């Protein structure tokens, strides 16, 4: 017998389980698991992801042949449990059709509710429910969703937004009412007629009246939607492979809009923003689930505590709160207790914070979804550490619970309190996703993209301001500094997506009037235009006029505990790439145990130094160069002293001059004129020297140790500066550990003469001073040849530091700066799984790393092995370096905590 494609769930029989996510998708697997836990779930069945794959590969007819019988059996089982028949006009069983991939993709795939309605069934529904308005409202919602998702009726212009809403607005105007809720049954019936005509006139097809035709259309549309634009964007942003496919869940409808004893809501077992262990969430009385997410009405809080906190933020007084926005705990205490029991069961069962959807139909609670809740980086850390303390998870799990990159949220700057003093608050919304953001207003997602791109990434900082966001806005949201919406609650689309992205968001700022057509935002009598600056505090919900300075975050508490835990488990050391004492101090505060790369040339550009550097470049002979270098020596020495002090007791790896000399001279006329004047040399001489320095391919030109080979006096000066600085700092009672690194070596015969200069200079300085420091001389492994002959180089070099940026460029044969024109296409086409500059190409470049490490160790067992390329801060690459047996990674200061956690995960994973 072939494997089944359909898996049932319900109170009678449940085939699936939480462990079957790959097959049933996250939603389907967890619906099944809830049934197993005896939590009330409307019965239904899941069509597996394998069916999606079959559909993609073999098409519609083949799929239908495979699953038809199983689907019919599944519907029959639901009919039996609900005591209603699908397609029975007198008392119709209505279904929801819900997509659900392995990884939750909020808002990505489209759900269809109330499926099974037609002109006859709507009458049956009205008669059975005794609620004609409800019946017609259900029908018009169904047509609206089905018309959009399955039949593909899309807006014809940007302004239209939603063609069905245009029809609704027209009817409301005609009837002289403001709210949807003011439309009566006859109006809704009218809407149904108008929707059908709209569909007919725009699409040339009729709305399907046969329930089975409706069902198959919806199922196929879900499979189809796996490949729609917005799903693809989300997958791209989240590294979800296309091959996974989505499952489809077909489930009996329950109704939260059957009057005042019905409701629908969303809840979190802990606070998704802060991580606080507090059950919380929002609900709406007499509403369907989509109403909560769409953010059209102001939702009420589930718990009394949450309700009080909300009222304080929203500036709602206690009397008004109790009268207009009571909590579920107050309004329906019995059902609240049931919900509380379910949330406790689910969190204890899954050992993680759950994000729940529920509906109450005429006093009966139904759970519609549970999943591990999305959360901010801060919440991730707090929940992991508190669950560890509560004995719910072990240390290993706690470490794996935090996505390293999300630590970025905690490291993000907050507003400078001083600057905040003068800030003018203009409105307040909900603290939907924490952090501080400042930027220029744009009103459309595509403009957010255009503005933020700019030239070579030097784009503008934008704040996307919307009435409310929808999945179409995803790209724009991902490039904005922050998001402000006028409508919507803590679980609105904007809020959920922003938290997922770790992006500052203020939602539901009701006082803000947004006019996307006019490109203005108005509060009271004041208007802001596109391009004006505003600032958002996603932690308090405040909106400010103008640009506000930000400052660094605090790193104690749960964050500190997590880092301490990570340090106990990790084997890799984490150093930082830092060129200045300030960077080094930041890195140390963030837990770096050394500097893995100090780029000495970065010191050459500051102030008067560049002049001495240019003198050296222009010099006609060695004597001239030495005169210029003598001026640089004290400056460079001073820099190193600062670094050694900041890194007292820890190693500091100093790379000798690396970039080609033409980077230090001006290439434009005006710059050359100025240089000529300043240095009192003819401009022609400068032009000539610049021409001489011109290279066709600077990346492969006169750079790295090739400079030191041709101009040994540069190496000598730099080595002298290092050792004099080290002795000076040692004399202060500190412990400097210099590691001098020779760049771009490809042969031991390049390494040896450079190492000899460094060692000879060290001995000379030690003799002059009558004191010594411990030091190492090593090399970068960044050319493929160096990796191939690493045993011969390792016999002379005391450490290797993998320069994985250059190593990647030279191994792949394309430069990072030029790859932009084709690499994204390559990744899209799957030629490379990802950008090899972002995450190391383990199969190719990685082999060279492994080979060199092994060859180095074979000749020098205690050789120190590290990584100083960008990959040193990339969690996936760190996992690889751990496996390759390296000693440390080095990354930019703000990635140090991320690298520490990633290193620990590599060790326990
Ligand atoms: P998403 O993946 O976007 O959360 P869902 O499949 O959960 O989409 O459905 C969207 C909304 O539709 C949910 O908020 C839920 O409340 C509602 N819904 C889904 N299935 C049912 C059902 N069987 N009965 C009532 N409402 C439902
Ligand atoms: Mg859902
Ligand atoms: Mg390099």
Short mmCIF file of N, CA, C and O in Angstrom, two decimals, residues 18-123:
data_model
loop_
_atom_site.label_atom_id
_atom_site.label_comp_id
_atom_site.label_asym_id
_atom_site.label_seq_id
_atom_site.Cartn_x
_atom_site.Cartn_y
_atom_site.Cartn_z
N UNK A 18 3.42 15.76 16.77
CA UNK A 18 4.32 16.92 16.66
C UNK A 18 5.62 16.56 15.96
O UNK A 18 6.21 17.39 15.26
N UNK A 19 6.07 15.33 16.14
CA UNK A 19 7.35 14.93 15.56
C UNK A 19 7.30 14.83 14.04
O UNK A 19 8.33 14.68 13.40
N UNK A 20 6.10 14.92 13.46
CA UNK A 20 5.97 14.70 12.01
C UNK A 20 5.91 16.01 11.23
O UNK A 20 5.23 16.11 10.21
N UNK A 21 6.66 17.02 11.68
CA UNK A 21 6.59 18.34 11.04
C UNK A 21 7.01 18.32 9.58
O UNK A 21 6.46 19.06 8.77
N UNK A 22 7.99 17.53 9.25
CA UNK A 22 8.45 17.51 7.86
C UNK A 22 7.33 17.07 6.91
O UNK A 22 7.21 17.55 5.80
N UNK A 23 6.53 16.17 7.39
CA UNK A 23 5.47 15.61 6.56
C UNK A 23 4.19 16.43 6.66
O UNK A 23 3.48 16.61 5.67
N UNK A 24 3.88 16.92 7.85
CA UNK A 24 2.58 17.56 8.08
C UNK A 24 2.68 19.07 8.19
O UNK A 24 1.66 19.74 8.33
N UNK A 25 3.88 19.59 8.13
CA UNK A 25 4.04 21.02 8.37
C UNK A 25 3.88 21.30 9.86
O UNK A 25 3.37 20.45 10.61
N UNK A 26 4.31 22.47 10.26
CA UNK A 26 4.25 22.81 11.68
C UNK A 26 2.83 22.85 12.21
O UNK A 26 2.52 22.34 13.28
N UNK A 27 1.94 23.47 11.45
CA UNK A 27 0.57 23.65 11.93
C UNK A 27 -0.14 22.31 12.07
O UNK A 27 -0.75 22.02 13.10
N UNK A 28 -0.04 21.49 11.04
CA UNK A 28 -0.73 20.20 11.03
C UNK A 28 -0.20 19.28 12.13
O UNK A 28 -0.97 18.62 12.84
N UNK A 29 1.13 19.25 12.27
CA UNK A 29 1.73 18.37 13.27
C UNK A 29 1.28 18.78 14.67
O UNK A 29 0.96 17.93 15.51
N UNK A 30 1.22 20.07 14.91
CA UNK A 30 0.83 20.53 16.24
C UNK A 30 -0.67 20.44 16.48
O UNK A 30 -1.10 20.25 17.62
N UNK A 31 -1.48 20.56 15.45
CA UNK A 31 -2.92 20.32 15.62
C UNK A 31 -3.12 18.87 16.08
O UNK A 31 -3.89 18.59 17.00
N UNK A 32 -2.38 17.97 15.45
CA UNK A 32 -2.47 16.56 15.83
C UNK A 32 -2.01 16.37 17.27
O UNK A 32 -2.66 15.67 18.06
N UNK A 33 -0.90 17.01 17.61
CA UNK A 33 -0.36 16.86 18.97
C UNK A 33 -1.36 17.38 20.02
O UNK A 33 -1.54 16.77 21.07
N UNK A 34 -2.02 18.50 19.72
CA UNK A 34 -3.01 19.03 20.66
C UNK A 34 -4.13 18.01 20.86
O UNK A 34 -4.62 17.82 21.98
N UNK A 35 -4.56 17.36 19.78
CA UNK A 35 -5.60 16.34 19.91
C UNK A 35 -5.13 15.22 20.82
O UNK A 35 -5.88 14.73 21.66
N UNK A 36 -3.86 14.85 20.66
CA UNK A 36 -3.31 13.79 21.53
C UNK A 36 -3.28 14.21 22.99
O UNK A 36 -3.35 13.37 23.86
N UNK A 37 -3.16 15.51 23.23
CA UNK A 37 -3.16 16.02 24.61
C UNK A 37 -4.58 16.29 25.12
O UNK A 37 -4.75 16.90 26.16
N UNK A 38 -5.57 15.88 24.32
CA UNK A 38 -6.98 16.05 24.69
C UNK A 38 -7.38 17.52 24.83
O UNK A 38 -8.25 17.87 25.62
N UNK A 39 -6.72 18.35 24.07
CA UNK A 39 -7.11 19.77 24.02
C UNK A 39 -8.12 19.91 22.88
O UNK A 39 -7.93 19.31 21.82
N UNK A 40 -9.22 20.66 23.10
CA UNK A 40 -10.27 20.69 22.07
C UNK A 40 -9.81 21.40 20.79
O UNK A 40 -9.43 22.57 20.83
N UNK A 41 -9.84 20.66 19.69
CA UNK A 41 -9.45 21.18 18.38
C UNK A 41 -10.55 20.79 17.40
O UNK A 41 -10.98 19.63 17.41
N UNK A 42 -11.02 21.70 16.55
CA UNK A 42 -12.00 21.30 15.54
C UNK A 42 -11.40 20.18 14.67
O UNK A 42 -10.25 20.30 14.26
N UNK A 43 -12.15 19.13 14.40
CA UNK A 43 -11.59 18.00 13.65
C UNK A 43 -11.23 18.38 12.22
O UNK A 43 -11.79 19.31 11.66
N UNK A 44 -10.31 17.60 11.67
CA UNK A 44 -9.90 17.88 10.30
C UNK A 44 -8.86 16.88 9.84
O UNK A 44 -8.71 15.82 10.44
N UNK A 45 -8.15 17.23 8.78
CA UNK A 45 -7.07 16.36 8.31
C UNK A 45 -6.02 17.21 7.61
O UNK A 45 -6.29 18.34 7.19
N UNK A 46 -4.83 16.64 7.52
CA UNK A 46 -3.70 17.33 6.90
C UNK A 46 -3.29 16.58 5.64
O UNK A 46 -3.08 15.37 5.69
N UNK A 47 -3.21 17.31 4.54
CA UNK A 47 -2.66 16.72 3.31
C UNK A 47 -1.17 17.02 3.34
O UNK A 47 -0.75 18.17 3.50
N UNK A 48 -0.35 15.99 3.20
CA UNK A 48 1.07 16.10 3.54
C UNK A 48 1.88 16.93 2.55
O UNK A 48 1.47 17.19 1.42
N UNK A 49 3.08 17.31 2.98
CA UNK A 49 4.00 18.06 2.11
C UNK A 49 4.43 17.22 0.91
O UNK A 49 4.81 17.75 -0.12
N UNK A 50 4.37 15.90 1.07
CA UNK A 50 4.69 15.04 -0.08
C UNK A 50 3.70 15.25 -1.21
O UNK A 50 4.05 15.15 -2.39
N UNK A 51 2.46 15.56 -0.85
CA UNK A 51 1.46 15.84 -1.88
C UNK A 51 1.83 17.13 -2.61
O UNK A 51 1.65 17.25 -3.83
N UNK A 52 2.36 18.11 -1.86
CA UNK A 52 2.78 19.38 -2.47
C UNK A 52 3.89 19.12 -3.48
O UNK A 52 3.87 19.62 -4.60
N UNK A 53 4.85 18.30 -3.07
CA UNK A 53 5.95 17.97 -3.97
C UNK A 53 5.43 17.24 -5.20
O UNK A 53 5.84 17.53 -6.33
N UNK A 54 4.51 16.31 -5.00
CA UNK A 54 3.92 15.57 -6.12
C UNK A 54 3.22 16.55 -7.07
O UNK A 54 3.32 16.43 -8.30
N UNK A 55 2.52 17.52 -6.47
CA UNK A 55 1.82 18.51 -7.31
C UNK A 55 2.82 19.32 -8.12
O UNK A 55 2.65 19.50 -9.33
N UNK A 56 3.87 19.78 -7.46
CA UNK A 56 4.89 20.59 -8.16
C UNK A 56 5.52 19.80 -9.30
O UNK A 56 5.75 20.32 -10.38
N UNK A 57 5.79 18.52 -9.04
CA UNK A 57 6.50 17.73 -10.04
C UNK A 57 5.60 17.11 -11.10
O UNK A 57 5.98 17.04 -12.26
N UNK A 58 4.41 16.65 -10.68
CA UNK A 58 3.59 15.88 -11.62
C UNK A 58 2.32 16.58 -12.06
O UNK A 58 1.62 16.09 -12.93
N UNK A 59 2.00 17.69 -11.40
CA UNK A 59 0.84 18.46 -11.85
C UNK A 59 -0.46 18.02 -11.21
O UNK A 59 -0.53 17.06 -10.45
N UNK A 60 -1.50 18.74 -11.57
CA UNK A 60 -2.80 18.67 -10.95
C UNK A 60 -3.48 17.30 -11.07
O UNK A 60 -3.90 16.71 -10.08
N UNK A 61 -3.54 16.80 -12.29
CA UNK A 61 -4.31 15.57 -12.50
C UNK A 61 -3.71 14.39 -11.75
O UNK A 61 -4.42 13.61 -11.11
N UNK A 62 -2.39 14.29 -11.82
CA UNK A 62 -1.72 13.20 -11.12
C UNK A 62 -1.98 13.29 -9.63
O UNK A 62 -2.26 12.28 -8.95
N UNK A 63 -1.91 14.52 -9.10
CA UNK A 63 -2.13 14.69 -7.67
C UNK A 63 -3.54 14.26 -7.28
O UNK A 63 -3.74 13.51 -6.33
N UNK A 64 -4.52 14.75 -8.04
CA UNK A 64 -5.92 14.45 -7.70
C UNK A 64 -6.15 12.94 -7.70
O UNK A 64 -6.82 12.41 -6.81
N UNK A 65 -5.56 12.26 -8.67
CA UNK A 65 -5.73 10.81 -8.72
C UNK A 65 -5.17 10.16 -7.46
O UNK A 65 -5.73 9.21 -6.92
N UNK A 66 -4.07 10.74 -6.95
CA UNK A 66 -3.43 10.15 -5.78
C UNK A 66 -4.21 10.39 -4.49
O UNK A 66 -4.23 9.53 -3.61
N UNK A 67 -4.81 11.56 -4.35
CA UNK A 67 -5.35 11.89 -3.02
C UNK A 67 -6.87 11.93 -2.94
O UNK A 67 -7.43 12.04 -1.84
N UNK A 68 -7.56 11.82 -4.06
CA UNK A 68 -9.02 12.01 -4.08
C UNK A 68 -9.75 11.15 -3.03
O UNK A 68 -10.49 11.66 -2.20
N UNK A 69 -9.47 9.87 -3.05
CA UNK A 69 -10.20 8.97 -2.15
C UNK A 69 -9.91 9.29 -0.69
O UNK A 69 -10.82 9.34 0.14
N UNK A 70 -8.64 9.53 -0.39
CA UNK A 70 -8.27 9.82 0.99
C UNK A 70 -8.92 11.10 1.49
O UNK A 70 -9.34 11.20 2.64
N UNK A 71 -8.99 12.12 0.61
CA UNK A 71 -9.59 13.38 1.01
C UNK A 71 -11.08 13.18 1.28
O UNK A 71 -11.63 13.68 2.27
N UNK A 72 -11.74 12.39 0.45
CA UNK A 72 -13.17 12.13 0.66
C UNK A 72 -13.41 11.42 1.98
O UNK A 72 -14.33 11.76 2.73
N UNK A 73 -12.53 10.45 2.29
CA UNK A 73 -12.65 9.78 3.59
C UNK A 73 -12.44 10.75 4.74
O UNK A 73 -13.13 10.70 5.76
N UNK A 74 -11.47 11.65 4.56
CA UNK A 74 -11.19 12.65 5.59
C UNK A 74 -12.39 13.55 5.83
O UNK A 74 -12.76 13.81 6.98
N UNK A 75 -13.01 14.01 4.76
CA UNK A 75 -14.18 14.88 4.91
C UNK A 75 -15.31 14.10 5.60
O UNK A 75 -15.99 14.63 6.50
N UNK A 76 -15.45 12.83 5.23
CA UNK A 76 -16.51 12.02 5.85
C UNK A 76 -16.29 11.92 7.36
O UNK A 76 -17.24 11.98 8.15
N UNK A 77 -15.02 11.79 7.78
CA UNK A 77 -14.73 11.69 9.21
C UNK A 77 -15.09 12.98 9.94
O UNK A 77 -15.62 12.96 11.04
N UNK A 78 -14.80 14.11 9.30
CA UNK A 78 -15.14 15.40 9.91
C UNK A 78 -16.66 15.53 10.01
O UNK A 78 -17.20 15.96 11.03
N UNK A 79 -17.34 15.12 8.96
CA UNK A 79 -18.81 15.16 8.96
C UNK A 79 -19.36 14.37 10.14
O UNK A 79 -20.25 14.83 10.86
N UNK A 80 -18.77 13.18 10.33
CA UNK A 80 -19.26 12.32 11.40
C UNK A 80 -19.07 12.99 12.76
O UNK A 80 -19.98 13.00 13.59
N UNK A 81 -17.90 13.57 12.97
CA UNK A 81 -17.63 14.17 14.28
C UNK A 81 -18.46 15.43 14.52
O UNK A 81 -18.91 15.68 15.64
N UNK A 82 -18.68 16.23 13.46
CA UNK A 82 -19.41 17.49 13.64
C UNK A 82 -20.92 17.31 13.51
O UNK A 82 -21.68 18.23 13.81
N UNK A 83 -21.35 16.17 13.00
CA UNK A 83 -22.79 15.95 12.81
C UNK A 83 -23.38 16.86 11.75
O UNK A 83 -24.55 17.26 11.84
N UNK A 84 -22.61 17.21 10.76
CA UNK A 84 -23.09 18.04 9.64
C UNK A 84 -22.50 17.46 8.35
O UNK A 84 -21.47 16.80 8.39
N UNK A 85 -23.16 17.73 7.24
CA UNK A 85 -22.66 17.22 5.96
C UNK A 85 -22.11 18.35 5.12
O UNK A 85 -22.71 19.42 5.03
N UNK A 86 -20.94 18.10 4.50
CA UNK A 86 -20.33 19.05 3.57
C UNK A 86 -21.21 19.12 2.33
O UNK A 86 -21.53 18.08 1.74
N UNK A 87 -21.65 20.30 1.95
CA UNK A 87 -22.49 20.43 0.77
C UNK A 87 -23.97 20.25 1.05
O UNK A 87 -24.79 20.34 0.14
N UNK A 88 -24.33 20.01 2.32
CA UNK A 88 -25.75 19.92 2.66
C UNK A 88 -26.29 21.33 2.88
O UNK A 88 -25.94 22.00 3.84
N UNK A 89 -27.11 21.78 1.97
CA UNK A 89 -27.57 23.17 2.00
C UNK A 89 -28.36 23.50 3.25
O UNK A 89 -28.32 24.62 3.76
N UNK A 90 -29.04 22.51 3.81
CA UNK A 90 -29.89 22.78 4.96
C UNK A 90 -29.08 23.06 6.23
O UNK A 90 -29.47 23.88 7.06
N UNK A 91 -27.98 22.35 6.37
CA UNK A 91 -27.16 22.52 7.57
C UNK A 91 -25.71 22.23 7.20
O UNK A 91 -25.16 21.18 7.52
N UNK A 92 -25.07 23.16 6.50
CA UNK A 92 -23.78 22.84 5.87
C UNK A 92 -22.63 22.74 6.86
O UNK A 92 -22.56 23.52 7.81
N UNK A 93 -21.76 21.75 6.61
CA UNK A 93 -20.47 21.72 7.29
C UNK A 93 -19.57 22.70 6.53
O UNK A 93 -19.41 22.58 5.32
N UNK A 94 -19.00 23.65 7.24
CA UNK A 94 -18.07 24.58 6.59
C UNK A 94 -16.65 24.23 7.00
O UNK A 94 -16.42 23.73 8.10
N UNK A 95 -15.74 24.50 6.10
CA UNK A 95 -14.35 24.11 6.33
C UNK A 95 -13.42 25.30 6.25
O UNK A 95 -13.72 26.29 5.55
N UNK A 96 -12.30 25.17 6.94
CA UNK A 96 -11.21 26.11 6.67
C UNK A 96 -10.12 25.34 5.96
O UNK A 96 -9.95 24.14 6.18
N UNK A 97 -9.44 26.02 5.06
CA UNK A 97 -8.33 25.41 4.35
C UNK A 97 -7.10 26.25 4.67
O UNK A 97 -7.04 27.43 4.35
N UNK A 98 -6.15 25.63 5.37
CA UNK A 98 -5.02 26.38 5.93
C UNK A 98 -3.71 25.77 5.47
O UNK A 98 -3.52 24.56 5.55
N UNK A 99 -2.82 26.61 5.05
CA UNK A 99 -1.51 26.10 4.67
C UNK A 99 -0.66 25.96 5.92
O UNK A 99 -0.96 26.55 6.95
N UNK A 100 0.41 25.21 5.82
CA UNK A 100 1.31 25.09 6.96
C UNK A 100 2.59 24.41 6.54
O UNK A 100 2.61 23.22 6.27
N UNK A 101 3.66 25.20 6.46
CA UNK A 101 4.96 24.63 6.08
C UNK A 101 5.66 24.13 7.34
O UNK A 101 5.19 24.31 8.44
N UNK A 102 6.81 23.51 7.14
CA UNK A 102 7.63 23.00 8.24
C UNK A 102 8.00 24.10 9.22
O UNK A 102 7.89 23.97 10.41
N UNK A 103 8.53 25.17 8.65
CA UNK A 103 8.89 26.32 9.49
C UNK A 103 7.73 27.29 9.38
O UNK A 103 7.15 27.44 8.31
N UNK A 104 7.38 27.91 10.50
CA UNK A 104 6.21 28.79 10.44
C UNK A 104 6.55 30.02 9.61
O UNK A 104 7.62 30.60 9.71
N UNK A 105 5.64 30.36 8.74
CA UNK A 105 5.86 31.50 7.87
C UNK A 105 4.67 32.44 8.01
O UNK A 105 3.73 32.34 7.26
N UNK A 106 4.70 33.32 9.01
CA UNK A 106 3.51 34.11 9.33
C UNK A 106 3.03 34.94 8.15
O UNK A 106 3.83 35.62 7.51
N UNK A 107 1.73 34.84 7.90
CA UNK A 107 1.14 35.68 6.86
C UNK A 107 1.53 35.30 5.44
O UNK A 107 1.06 35.90 4.48
N UNK A 108 2.38 34.29 5.30
CA UNK A 108 2.88 33.98 3.97
C UNK A 108 1.86 33.27 3.10
O UNK A 108 1.62 33.62 1.98
N UNK A 109 1.29 32.22 3.65
CA UNK A 109 0.39 31.41 2.86
C UNK A 109 -1.03 31.76 3.28
O UNK A 109 -1.28 32.20 4.38
N UNK A 110 -1.96 31.57 2.39
CA UNK A 110 -3.27 32.14 2.61
C UNK A 110 -4.28 31.13 3.11
O UNK A 110 -4.35 30.01 2.61
N UNK A 111 -5.04 31.54 4.09
CA UNK A 111 -6.05 30.68 4.67
C UNK A 111 -7.42 31.06 4.13
O UNK A 111 -7.71 32.24 3.94
N UNK A 112 -8.24 30.05 3.87
CA UNK A 112 -9.60 30.32 3.41
C UNK A 112 -10.58 29.80 4.45
O UNK A 112 -10.48 28.65 4.89
N UNK A 113 -11.47 30.66 4.85
CA UNK A 113 -12.45 30.30 5.87
C UNK A 113 -13.83 30.18 5.25
O UNK A 113 -14.10 30.75 4.19
N UNK A 114 -14.69 29.43 5.93
CA UNK A 114 -16.11 29.31 5.57
C UNK A 114 -16.33 28.64 4.23
O UNK A 114 -17.32 28.90 3.53
N UNK A 115 -15.42 27.79 3.85
CA UNK A 115 -15.55 27.12 2.55
C UNK A 115 -16.70 26.11 2.61
O UNK A 115 -16.87 25.40 3.60
N UNK A 116 -17.47 26.10 1.51
CA UNK A 116 -18.66 25.24 1.45
C UNK A 116 -19.93 26.06 1.32
O UNK A 116 -21.00 25.51 1.10
N UNK A 117 -19.79 27.38 1.44
CA UNK A 117 -20.99 28.22 1.31
C UNK A 117 -21.32 28.49 -0.15
O UNK A 117 -20.44 28.63 -0.99
N UNK A 118 -22.62 28.56 -0.42
CA UNK A 118 -23.12 29.03 -1.72
C UNK A 118 -24.51 29.61 -1.47
O UNK A 118 -24.94 29.71 -0.31
N UNK A 119 -25.20 29.97 -2.52
CA UNK A 119 -26.48 30.68 -2.34
C UNK A 119 -27.51 29.86 -1.56
O UNK A 119 -28.35 30.42 -0.85
N UNK A 120 -27.45 28.55 -1.67
CA UNK A 120 -28.39 27.71 -0.93
C UNK A 120 -27.92 27.53 0.52
O UNK A 120 -28.69 27.66 1.46
N UNK A 121 -26.64 27.20 0.64
CA UNK A 121 -26.11 26.89 1.98
C UNK A 121 -26.19 28.10 2.91
O UNK A 121 -26.36 27.95 4.12
N UNK A 122 -26.08 29.29 2.33
CA UNK A 122 -26.12 30.48 3.19
C UNK A 122 -27.47 30.59 3.89
O UNK A 122 -27.56 30.98 5.06
N UNK A 123 -28.49 30.16 3.18
CA UNK A 123 -29.83 30.18 3.79
C UNK A 123 -29.90 29.16 4.91
O UNK A 123 -30.44 29.43 5.99
#
